[in-house]
Short mmCIF file of C-alpha atoms in Angstrom, two decimals:
data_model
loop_
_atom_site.label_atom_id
_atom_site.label_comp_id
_atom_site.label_asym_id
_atom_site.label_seq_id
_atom_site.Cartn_x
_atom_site.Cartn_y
_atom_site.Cartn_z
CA UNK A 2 18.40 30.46 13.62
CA UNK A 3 19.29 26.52 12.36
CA UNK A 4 15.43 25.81 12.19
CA UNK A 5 14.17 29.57 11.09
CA UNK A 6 16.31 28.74 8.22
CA UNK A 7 15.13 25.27 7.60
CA UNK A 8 11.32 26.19 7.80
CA UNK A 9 11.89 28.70 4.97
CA UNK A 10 13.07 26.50 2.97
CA UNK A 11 17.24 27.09 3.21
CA UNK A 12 19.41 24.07 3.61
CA UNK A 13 22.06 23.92 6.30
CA UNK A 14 25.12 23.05 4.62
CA UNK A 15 27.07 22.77 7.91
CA UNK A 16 27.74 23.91 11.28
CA UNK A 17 31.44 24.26 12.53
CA UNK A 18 32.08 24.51 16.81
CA UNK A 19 34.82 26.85 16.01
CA UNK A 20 34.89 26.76 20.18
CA UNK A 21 35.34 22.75 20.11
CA UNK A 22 38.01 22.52 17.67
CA UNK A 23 39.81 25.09 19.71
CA UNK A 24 39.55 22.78 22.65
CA UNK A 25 40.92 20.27 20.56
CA UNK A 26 44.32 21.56 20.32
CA UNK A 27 44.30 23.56 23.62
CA UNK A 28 43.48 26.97 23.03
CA UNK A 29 40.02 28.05 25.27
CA UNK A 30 37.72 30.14 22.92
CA UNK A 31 34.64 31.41 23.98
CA UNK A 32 31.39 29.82 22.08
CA UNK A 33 32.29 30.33 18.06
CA UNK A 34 30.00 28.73 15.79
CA UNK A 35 29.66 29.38 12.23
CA UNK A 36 26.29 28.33 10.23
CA UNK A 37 26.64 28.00 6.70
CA UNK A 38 23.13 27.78 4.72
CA UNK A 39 21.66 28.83 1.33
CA UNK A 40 18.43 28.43 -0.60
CA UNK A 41 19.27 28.31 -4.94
CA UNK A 42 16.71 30.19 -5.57
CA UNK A 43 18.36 33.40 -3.51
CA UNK A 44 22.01 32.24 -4.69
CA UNK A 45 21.62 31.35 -8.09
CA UNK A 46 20.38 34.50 -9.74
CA UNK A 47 22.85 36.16 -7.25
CA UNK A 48 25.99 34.44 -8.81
CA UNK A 49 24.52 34.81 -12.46
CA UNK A 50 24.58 38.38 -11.74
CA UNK A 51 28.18 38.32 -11.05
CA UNK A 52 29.80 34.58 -10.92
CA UNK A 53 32.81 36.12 -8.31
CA UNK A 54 30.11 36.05 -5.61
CA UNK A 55 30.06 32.49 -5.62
CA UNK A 56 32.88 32.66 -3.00
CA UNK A 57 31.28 34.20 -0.82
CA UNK A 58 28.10 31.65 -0.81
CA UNK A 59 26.04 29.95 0.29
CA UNK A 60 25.33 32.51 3.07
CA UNK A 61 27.14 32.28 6.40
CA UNK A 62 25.98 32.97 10.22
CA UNK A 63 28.42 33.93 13.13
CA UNK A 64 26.95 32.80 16.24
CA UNK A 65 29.64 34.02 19.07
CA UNK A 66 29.89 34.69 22.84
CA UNK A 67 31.58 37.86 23.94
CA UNK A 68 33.44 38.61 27.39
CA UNK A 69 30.58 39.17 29.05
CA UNK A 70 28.92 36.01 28.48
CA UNK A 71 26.37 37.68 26.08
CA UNK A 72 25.14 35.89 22.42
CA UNK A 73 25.83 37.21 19.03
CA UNK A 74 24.81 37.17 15.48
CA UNK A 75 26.44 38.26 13.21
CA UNK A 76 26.86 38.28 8.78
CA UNK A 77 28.13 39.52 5.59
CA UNK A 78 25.29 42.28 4.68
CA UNK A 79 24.47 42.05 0.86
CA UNK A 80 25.31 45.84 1.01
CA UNK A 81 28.86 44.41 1.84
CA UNK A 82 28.66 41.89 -1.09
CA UNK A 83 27.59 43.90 -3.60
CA UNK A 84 30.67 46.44 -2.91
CA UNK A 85 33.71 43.77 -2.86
CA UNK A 86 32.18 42.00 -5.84
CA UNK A 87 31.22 45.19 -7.76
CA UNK A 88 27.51 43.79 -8.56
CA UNK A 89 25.31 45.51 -10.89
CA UNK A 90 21.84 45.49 -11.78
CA UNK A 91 20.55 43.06 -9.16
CA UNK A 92 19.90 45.84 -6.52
CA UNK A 93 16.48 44.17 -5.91
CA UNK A 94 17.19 40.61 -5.79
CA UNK A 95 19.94 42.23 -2.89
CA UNK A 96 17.35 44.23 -1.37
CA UNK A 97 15.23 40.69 -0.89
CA UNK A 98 17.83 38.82 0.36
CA UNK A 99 19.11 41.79 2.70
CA UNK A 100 15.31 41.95 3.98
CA UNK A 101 15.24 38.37 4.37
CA UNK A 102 18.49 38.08 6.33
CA UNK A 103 17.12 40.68 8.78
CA UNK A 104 13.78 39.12 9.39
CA UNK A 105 15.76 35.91 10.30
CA UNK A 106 17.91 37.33 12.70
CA UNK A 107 15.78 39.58 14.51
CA UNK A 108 13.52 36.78 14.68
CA UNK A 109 16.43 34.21 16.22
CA UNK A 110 17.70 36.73 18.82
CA UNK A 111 14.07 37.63 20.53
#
């Protein structure tokens, strides 16, 4: 996903080992890693549309194991956004970045 993202054009803000932090202080977690990333020109217009959303950006990426040892990916669907932050009149620009999410996903779990 890290360098999907990157070739598009989104910087990678940071990467937290949710699973190596847990280690840290003795608790075993399965692999938990978080991807935080976001492109202005998708977040910008977003948060002009309603500033609240800012909290919620830039964009983030769960990348977990489950029980049986199988990957995940998971995020916040702009669908999802545009509800908790009551958003109005930006239903493209959410449609684009909803697309956009989806294309990078499917195209990091193949």
């Amino acid at each position: 996903l890290e360098s999907i993202l990157v070739d598009k054009g989104f910087r990678i803000v940071a990467r937290i080992d949710h699973a190596a932090a847990a280690k840290k202080v003795g608790v075993s977690l399965r692999g938990t890693e978080l991807l935080i990333f976001g492109n202005p020109r998708a977040g910008s217009p977003l948060m002009a549309c309603e500033q609240s959303i800012a909290i919620d950006l830039p964009q983030k990426a769960l990348i977990s194991e489950d029980e049986d040892g199988n990957t995940w990916l998971s995020y916040n669907d702009p669908a999802y956004l545009k509800s908790s932050h009551k958003i109005k009149g930006c239903d493209a620009l959410l449609m684009n970045i909803a697309s956009a999410l989806k294309i990078f996903a499917h195209a990091a779990t193949r």
